[in-house]
Coordinates of C-alpha atoms in Angstrom, one line a residue:
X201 CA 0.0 0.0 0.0
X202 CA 3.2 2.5 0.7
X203 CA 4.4 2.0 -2.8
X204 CA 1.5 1.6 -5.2
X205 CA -1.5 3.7 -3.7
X206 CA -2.0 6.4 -6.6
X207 CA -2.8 8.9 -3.6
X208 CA 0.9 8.7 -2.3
X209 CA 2.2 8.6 -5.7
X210 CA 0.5 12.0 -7.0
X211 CA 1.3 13.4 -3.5
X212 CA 5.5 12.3 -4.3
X213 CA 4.9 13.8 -7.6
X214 CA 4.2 17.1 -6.6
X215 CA 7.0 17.4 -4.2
X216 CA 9.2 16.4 -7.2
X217 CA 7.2 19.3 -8.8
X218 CA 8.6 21.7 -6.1
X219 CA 11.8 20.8 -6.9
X220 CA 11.6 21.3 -9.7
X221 CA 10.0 25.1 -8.5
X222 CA 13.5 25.2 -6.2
X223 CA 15.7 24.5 -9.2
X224 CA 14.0 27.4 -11.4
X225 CA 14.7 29.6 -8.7
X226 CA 18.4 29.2 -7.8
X227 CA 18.8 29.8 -11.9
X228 CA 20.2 33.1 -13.3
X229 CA 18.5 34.7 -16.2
X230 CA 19.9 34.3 -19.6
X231 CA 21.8 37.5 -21.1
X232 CA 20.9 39.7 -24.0
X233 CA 23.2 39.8 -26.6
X234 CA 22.8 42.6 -28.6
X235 CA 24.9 43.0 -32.5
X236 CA 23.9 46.5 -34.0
X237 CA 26.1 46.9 -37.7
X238 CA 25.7 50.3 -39.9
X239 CA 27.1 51.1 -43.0
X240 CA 27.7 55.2 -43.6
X241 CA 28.3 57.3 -46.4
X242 CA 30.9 60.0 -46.5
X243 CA 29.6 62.8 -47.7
X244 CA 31.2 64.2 -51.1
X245 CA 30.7 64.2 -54.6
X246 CA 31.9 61.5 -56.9
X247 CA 34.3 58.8 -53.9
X248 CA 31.2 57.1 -52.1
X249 CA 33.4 56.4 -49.7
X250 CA 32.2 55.0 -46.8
X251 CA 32.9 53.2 -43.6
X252 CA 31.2 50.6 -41.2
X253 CA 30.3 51.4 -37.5
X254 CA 29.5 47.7 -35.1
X255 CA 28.2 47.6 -31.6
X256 CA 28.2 44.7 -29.9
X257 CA 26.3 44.8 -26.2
X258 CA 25.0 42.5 -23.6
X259 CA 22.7 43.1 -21.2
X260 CA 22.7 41.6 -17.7
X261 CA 19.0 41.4 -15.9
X262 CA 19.9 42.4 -12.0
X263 CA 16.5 41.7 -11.3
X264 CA 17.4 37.7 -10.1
X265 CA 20.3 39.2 -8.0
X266 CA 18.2 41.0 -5.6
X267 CA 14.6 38.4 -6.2
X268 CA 16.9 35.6 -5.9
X269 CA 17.2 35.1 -2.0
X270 CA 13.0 35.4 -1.6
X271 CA 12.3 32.9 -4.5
X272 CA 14.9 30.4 -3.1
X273 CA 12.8 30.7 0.6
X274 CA 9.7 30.6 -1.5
X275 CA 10.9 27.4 -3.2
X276 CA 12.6 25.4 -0.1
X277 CA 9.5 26.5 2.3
X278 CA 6.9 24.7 -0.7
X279 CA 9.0 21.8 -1.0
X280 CA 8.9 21.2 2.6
X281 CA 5.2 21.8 2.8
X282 CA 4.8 19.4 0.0
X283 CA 6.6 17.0 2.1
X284 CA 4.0 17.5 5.1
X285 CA 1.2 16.6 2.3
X286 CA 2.8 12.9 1.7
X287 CA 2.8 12.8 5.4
X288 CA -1.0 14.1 5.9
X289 CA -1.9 11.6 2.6
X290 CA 0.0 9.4 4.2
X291 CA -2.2 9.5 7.4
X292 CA -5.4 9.5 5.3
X293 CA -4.7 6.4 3.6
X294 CA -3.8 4.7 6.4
X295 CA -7.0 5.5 8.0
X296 CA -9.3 5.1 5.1
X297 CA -7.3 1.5 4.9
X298 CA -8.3 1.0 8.1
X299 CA -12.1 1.5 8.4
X300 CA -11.8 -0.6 4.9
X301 CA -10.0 -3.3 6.9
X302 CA -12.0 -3.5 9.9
X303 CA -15.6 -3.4 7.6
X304 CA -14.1 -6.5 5.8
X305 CA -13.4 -8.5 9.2
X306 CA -17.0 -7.1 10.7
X307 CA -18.3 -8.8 7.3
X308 CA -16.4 -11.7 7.8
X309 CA -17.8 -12.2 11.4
X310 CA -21.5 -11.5 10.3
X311 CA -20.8 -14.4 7.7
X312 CA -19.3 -16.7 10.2
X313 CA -22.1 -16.3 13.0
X314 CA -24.8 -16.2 10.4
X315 CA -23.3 -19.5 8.6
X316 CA -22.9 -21.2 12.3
X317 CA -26.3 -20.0 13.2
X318 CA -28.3 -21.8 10.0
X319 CA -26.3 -25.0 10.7
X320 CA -27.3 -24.7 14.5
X321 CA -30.7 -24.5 12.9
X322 CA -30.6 -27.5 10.7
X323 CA -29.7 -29.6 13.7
X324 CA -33.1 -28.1 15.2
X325 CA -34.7 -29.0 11.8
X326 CA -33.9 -32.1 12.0
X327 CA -34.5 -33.1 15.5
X328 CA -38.1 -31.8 14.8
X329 CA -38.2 -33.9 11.9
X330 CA -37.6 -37.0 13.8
X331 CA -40.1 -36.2 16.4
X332 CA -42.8 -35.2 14.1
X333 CA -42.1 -38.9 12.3
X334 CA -42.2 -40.0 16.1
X335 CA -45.5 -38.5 16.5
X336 CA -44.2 -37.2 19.6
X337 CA -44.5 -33.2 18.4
X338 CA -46.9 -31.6 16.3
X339 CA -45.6 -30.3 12.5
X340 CA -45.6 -26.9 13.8
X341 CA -42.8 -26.9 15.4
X342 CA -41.2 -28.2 12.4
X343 CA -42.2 -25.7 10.0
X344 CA -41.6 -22.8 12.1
X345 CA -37.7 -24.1 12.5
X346 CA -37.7 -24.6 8.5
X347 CA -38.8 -21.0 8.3
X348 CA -36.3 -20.0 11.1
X349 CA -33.7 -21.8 9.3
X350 CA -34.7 -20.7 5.6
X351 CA -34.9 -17.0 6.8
X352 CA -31.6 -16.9 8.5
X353 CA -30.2 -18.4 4.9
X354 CA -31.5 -15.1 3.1
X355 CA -29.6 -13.1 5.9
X356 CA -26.6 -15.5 5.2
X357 CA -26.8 -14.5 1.2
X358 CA -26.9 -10.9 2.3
X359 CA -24.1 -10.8 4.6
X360 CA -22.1 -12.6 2.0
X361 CA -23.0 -9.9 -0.6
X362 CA -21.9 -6.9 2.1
X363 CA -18.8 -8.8 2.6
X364 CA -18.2 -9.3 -1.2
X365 CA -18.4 -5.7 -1.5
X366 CA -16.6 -4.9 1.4
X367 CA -13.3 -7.0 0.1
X368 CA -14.0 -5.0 -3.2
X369 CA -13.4 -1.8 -1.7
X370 CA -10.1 -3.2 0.3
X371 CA -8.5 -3.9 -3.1
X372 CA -7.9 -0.3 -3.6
X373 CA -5.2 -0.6 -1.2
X374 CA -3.6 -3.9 -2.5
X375 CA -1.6 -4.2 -5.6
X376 CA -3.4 -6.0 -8.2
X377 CA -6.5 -4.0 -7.9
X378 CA -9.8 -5.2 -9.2
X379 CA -7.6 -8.3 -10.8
X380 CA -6.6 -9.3 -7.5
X381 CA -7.8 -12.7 -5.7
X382 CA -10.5 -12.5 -3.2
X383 CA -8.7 -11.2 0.2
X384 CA -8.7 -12.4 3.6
X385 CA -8.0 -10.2 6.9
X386 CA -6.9 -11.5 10.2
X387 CA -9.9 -10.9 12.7
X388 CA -8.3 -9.3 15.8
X389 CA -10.7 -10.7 19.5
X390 CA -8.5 -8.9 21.6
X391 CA -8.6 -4.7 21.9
X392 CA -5.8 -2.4 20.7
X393 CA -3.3 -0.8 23.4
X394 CA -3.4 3.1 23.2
X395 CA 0.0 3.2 26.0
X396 CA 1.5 2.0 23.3
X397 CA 1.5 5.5 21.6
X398 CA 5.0 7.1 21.3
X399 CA 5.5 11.0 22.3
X400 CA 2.8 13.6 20.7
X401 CA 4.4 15.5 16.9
X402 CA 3.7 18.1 15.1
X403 CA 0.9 17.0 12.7
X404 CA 1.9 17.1 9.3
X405 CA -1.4 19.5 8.4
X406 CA 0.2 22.1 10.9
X407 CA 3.9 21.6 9.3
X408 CA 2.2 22.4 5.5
X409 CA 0.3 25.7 6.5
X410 CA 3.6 26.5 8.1
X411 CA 5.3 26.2 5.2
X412 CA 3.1 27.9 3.0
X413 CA 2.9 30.9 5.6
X414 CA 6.5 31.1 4.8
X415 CA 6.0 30.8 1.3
X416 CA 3.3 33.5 1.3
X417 CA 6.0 35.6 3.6
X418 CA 9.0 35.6 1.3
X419 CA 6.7 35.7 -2.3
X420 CA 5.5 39.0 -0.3
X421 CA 9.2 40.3 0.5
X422 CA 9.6 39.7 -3.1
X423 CA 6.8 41.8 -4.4
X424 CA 7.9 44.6 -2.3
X425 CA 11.5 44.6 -3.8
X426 CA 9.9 44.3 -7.2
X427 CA 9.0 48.3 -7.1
X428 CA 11.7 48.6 -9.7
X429 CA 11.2 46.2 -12.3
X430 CA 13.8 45.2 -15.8
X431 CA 16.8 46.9 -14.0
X432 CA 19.6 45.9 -16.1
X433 CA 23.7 46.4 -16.6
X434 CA 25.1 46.5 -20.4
X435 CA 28.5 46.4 -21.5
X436 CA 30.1 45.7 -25.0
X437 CA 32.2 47.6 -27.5
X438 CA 31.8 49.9 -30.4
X439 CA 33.8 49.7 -33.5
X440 CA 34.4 52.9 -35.4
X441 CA 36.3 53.9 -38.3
X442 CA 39.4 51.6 -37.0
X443 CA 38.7 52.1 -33.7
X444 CA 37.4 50.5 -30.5
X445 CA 35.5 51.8 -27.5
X446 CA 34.0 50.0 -24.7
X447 CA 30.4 51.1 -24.1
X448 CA 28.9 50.3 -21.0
X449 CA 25.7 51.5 -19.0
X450 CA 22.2 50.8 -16.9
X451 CA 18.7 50.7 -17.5
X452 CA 16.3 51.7 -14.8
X453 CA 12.5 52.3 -15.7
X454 CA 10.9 54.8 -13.7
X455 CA 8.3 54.0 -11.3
X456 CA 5.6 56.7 -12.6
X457 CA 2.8 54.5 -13.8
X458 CA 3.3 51.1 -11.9
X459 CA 4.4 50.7 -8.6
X460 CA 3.2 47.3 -8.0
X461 CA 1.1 48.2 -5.2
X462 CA -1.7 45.4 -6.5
X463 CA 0.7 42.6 -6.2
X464 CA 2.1 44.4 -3.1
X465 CA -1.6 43.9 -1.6
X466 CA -2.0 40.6 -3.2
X467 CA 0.8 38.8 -1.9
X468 CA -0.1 40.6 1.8
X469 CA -3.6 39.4 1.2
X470 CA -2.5 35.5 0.8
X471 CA 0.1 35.6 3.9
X472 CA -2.7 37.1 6.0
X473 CA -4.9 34.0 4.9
X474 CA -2.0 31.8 5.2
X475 CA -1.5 32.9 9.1
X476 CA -5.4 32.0 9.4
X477 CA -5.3 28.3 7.6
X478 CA -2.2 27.7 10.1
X479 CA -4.1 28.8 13.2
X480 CA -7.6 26.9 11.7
X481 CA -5.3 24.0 11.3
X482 CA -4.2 24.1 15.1
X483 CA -7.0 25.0 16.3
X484 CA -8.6 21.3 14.0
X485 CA -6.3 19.1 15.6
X486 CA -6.3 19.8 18.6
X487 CA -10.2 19.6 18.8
X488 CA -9.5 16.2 16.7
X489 CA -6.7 15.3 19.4
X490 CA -9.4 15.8 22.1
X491 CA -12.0 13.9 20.4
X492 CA -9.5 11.0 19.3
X493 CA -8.5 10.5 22.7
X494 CA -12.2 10.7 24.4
X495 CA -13.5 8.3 22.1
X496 CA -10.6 5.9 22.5
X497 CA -11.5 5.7 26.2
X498 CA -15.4 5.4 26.1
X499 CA -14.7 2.3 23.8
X500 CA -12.0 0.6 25.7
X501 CA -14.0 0.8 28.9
X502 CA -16.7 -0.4 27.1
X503 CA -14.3 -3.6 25.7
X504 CA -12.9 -3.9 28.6
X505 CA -16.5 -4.5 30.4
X506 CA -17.3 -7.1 28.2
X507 CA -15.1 -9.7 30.0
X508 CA -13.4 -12.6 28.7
X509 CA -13.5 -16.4 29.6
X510 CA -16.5 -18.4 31.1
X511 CA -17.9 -15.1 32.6
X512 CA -17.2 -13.3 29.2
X513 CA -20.1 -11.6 27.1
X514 CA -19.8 -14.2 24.5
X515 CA -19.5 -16.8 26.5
X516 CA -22.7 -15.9 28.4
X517 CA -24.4 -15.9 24.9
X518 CA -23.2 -19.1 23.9
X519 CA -24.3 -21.0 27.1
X520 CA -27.4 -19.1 27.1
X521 CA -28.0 -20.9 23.6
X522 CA -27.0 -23.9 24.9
X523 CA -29.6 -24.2 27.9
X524 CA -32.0 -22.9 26.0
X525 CA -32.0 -25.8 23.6
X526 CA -30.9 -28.6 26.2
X527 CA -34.5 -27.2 27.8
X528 CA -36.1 -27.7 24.7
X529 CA -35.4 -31.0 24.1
X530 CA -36.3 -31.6 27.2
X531 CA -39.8 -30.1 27.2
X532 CA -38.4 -27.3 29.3
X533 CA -38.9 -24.3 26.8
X534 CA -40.5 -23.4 23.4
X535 CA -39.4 -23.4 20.2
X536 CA -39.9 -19.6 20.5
X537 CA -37.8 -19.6 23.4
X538 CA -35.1 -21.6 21.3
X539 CA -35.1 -18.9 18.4
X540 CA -35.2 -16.1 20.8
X541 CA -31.5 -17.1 22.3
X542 CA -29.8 -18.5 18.8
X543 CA -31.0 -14.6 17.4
X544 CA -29.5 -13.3 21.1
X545 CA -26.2 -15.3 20.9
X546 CA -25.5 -13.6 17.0
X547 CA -26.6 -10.4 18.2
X548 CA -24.3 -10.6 20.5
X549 CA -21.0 -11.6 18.6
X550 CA -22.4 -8.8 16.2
X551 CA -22.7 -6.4 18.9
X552 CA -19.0 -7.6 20.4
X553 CA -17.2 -7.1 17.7
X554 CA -18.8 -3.8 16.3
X555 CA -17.8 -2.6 19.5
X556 CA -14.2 -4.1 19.5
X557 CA -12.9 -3.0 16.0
X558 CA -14.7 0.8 16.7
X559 CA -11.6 0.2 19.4
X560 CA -9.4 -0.2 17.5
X561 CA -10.2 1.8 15.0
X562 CA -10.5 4.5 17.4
X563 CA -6.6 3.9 18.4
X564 CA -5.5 4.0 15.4
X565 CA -7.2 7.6 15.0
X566 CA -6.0 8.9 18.5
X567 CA -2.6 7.7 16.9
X568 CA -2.9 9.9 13.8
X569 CA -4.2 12.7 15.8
X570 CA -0.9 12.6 17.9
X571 CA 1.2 12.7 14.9
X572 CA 2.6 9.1 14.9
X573 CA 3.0 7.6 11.7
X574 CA -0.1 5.1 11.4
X575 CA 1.7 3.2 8.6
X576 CA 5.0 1.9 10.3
X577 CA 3.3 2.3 14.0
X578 CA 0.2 -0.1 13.0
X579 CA 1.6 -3.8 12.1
X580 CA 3.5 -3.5 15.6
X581 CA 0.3 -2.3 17.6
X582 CA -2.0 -5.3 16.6
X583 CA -2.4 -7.7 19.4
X584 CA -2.3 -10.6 16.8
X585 CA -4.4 -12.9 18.5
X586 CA -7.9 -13.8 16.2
X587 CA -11.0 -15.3 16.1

């Protein structure tokens, strides 16, 4: 996903752009070479005598001598906040691959508990079966556990379907693409650890409008030394009648009719909104710091009260399934009864893990809000264990 995602790759691209933006900028304008021949007449009847007069010139633009320092600052500051975009793009994908990820293994779980719930209801099929054949049960109960059964195979198409479209979306972020095989994701049981996060970074949003409020700062400094504009130096020689003479001089244009006063203001105008998209920018993530970290506790307490083991919330729902239809069989409980805790016990796994990968999904965002790279910092801060 680091090396093929298109995302990253325009994001690289541009950086390579301001490079390129740097390199134009350290570069000295190009010389005017100027060749100026006449041929004159002496004056005088009958000799048409006449000689040649050459001037050869070339002019040097100071403008880049005295732009150059603000357009290399403009240049550097760009290509560093170009650098802060891979990180931020970085950071999105990463995210976006997650909430892909996690929908894909919350598919996969809805499959497998709606797979092992119509097989737990063939085995109630078929016990009815027998007992109807027995006499000792009337068909009822049968048909209404076909039904059960037949109605939790529909669910089991759809949840197939959401999870076929779910791994269709997580092949953006594999190589291969649409051509690529059907994918399968390790289903994490166990929640993520936040104390695992390292030290709290500058975001990478933050470092980019920093870097364009410097850009914005030093294109500004350059307008304002750009009230004298085309100032040149010429030198060169003049050949006259035998003789050489070095010519040399300056053009300066007089300021009389444009000052540059509407760049002036327009390159003011875009550092003033510069400084505001840096403090919007702080101001975003650290309300998205706040909220990332909030979040991440509500949903870890609420993990964490689940339980594990024998006295776990799963575990409840799976022997709560398990009386139920040991009291069936027994003429202890009805059939209603029976459906009632095989639709609790799914529920329930549903419920678990929709609750468990909104965890960890909600680590991996209190990661990104404190800067850390979600890319390298995720593979080490799964807990590995599945289910």
């Amino acid at each position: 996903m680091r090396s093929n995602n298109p995302l990253l790759g325009a994001a690289n691209a541009r950086v390579r752009a301001a490079h390129g933006g740097l390199s134009s900028a350290k570069t000295w304008s190009n010389p005017v070479v100027s060749l100026e021949s006449q041929q004159m007449s002496e004056p005088g009847p009958g000799t048409g005598a006449s000689q040649r007069e050459t001037m050869t010139t070339a002019m040097v633009p100071l403008e880049p001598f005295y732009q150059r320092g603000p357009r290399i600052q403009r240049a550097q500051a760009l290509i560093r906040a170009s650098e802060a975009d891979v990180l931020t793009q970085r950071q999105q994908v990463a995210i976006d691959a997650a909430d892909t990820y996690y929908q894909v293994a919350l598919a996969q779980v809805s499959v497998s508990a709606t797979r092992s719930l119509a097989q737990w209801f063939d085995t109630v099929v078929t016990y009815n079966s027998v007992r109807v054949r027995e006499g000792v049960t009337a068909e009822a109960d049968l048909i209404r556990s076909e039904l059960e059964r037949d109605h939790v195979l529909n669910e089991l198409a759809m949840a197939e379907s959401e999870l076929a479209r779910a791994e269709a979306n997580l092949q953006n972020f594999i190589r291969g693409g649409r051509d690529a095989a059907g994918v399968q994701v390790d289903v994490d049981s166990v929640p993520l650890v936040a104390s695992r996060i390292i030290t709290t970074t500058v975001r990478p949003e933050v470092e980019a409008a920093r870097q364009r409020l410097v850009a914005s700062e030093a294109a500004a400094a350059g307008e304002k030394r750009m009230f004298l504009r085309e100032l040149g130096a010429m030198v060169g020689t003049k050949t006259m009648g035998g003789s050489s003479s070095l010519v040399t001089g300056f053009t300066v244009p007089f300021p009389l009719l444009d000052q540059n006063r509407g760049s002036i203001n327009t390159a003011g105008a875009e550092r003033d909104a510069a400084k505001f998209d840096l403090e919007f920018e702080r101001r975003r993530t650290d309300a998205d710091r706040f909220g990332a970290e909030k979040a991440e506790r509500i949903l870890s307490l609420r993990v964490a009260a689940f339980g594990s083991g024998p006295a776990g919330y799963l575990a409840r729902a799976e022997e709560a399934r398990r009386i139920a239809l040991g009291a069936y069989r027994e003429g202890g409980a009805t059939l209603l009864q029976v459906i009632d805790a095989a639709r609790a016990w799914r529920e329930a796994r549903d419920s678990y893990f929709e609750t468990l990968f909104a965890q960890h999904r909600a680590v991996i965002r209190l990661m990104a809000a404190h800067g850390v790279d979600v890319l390298d910092a995720w593979p080490g801060n799964r807990p590995g264990a599945s289910q």
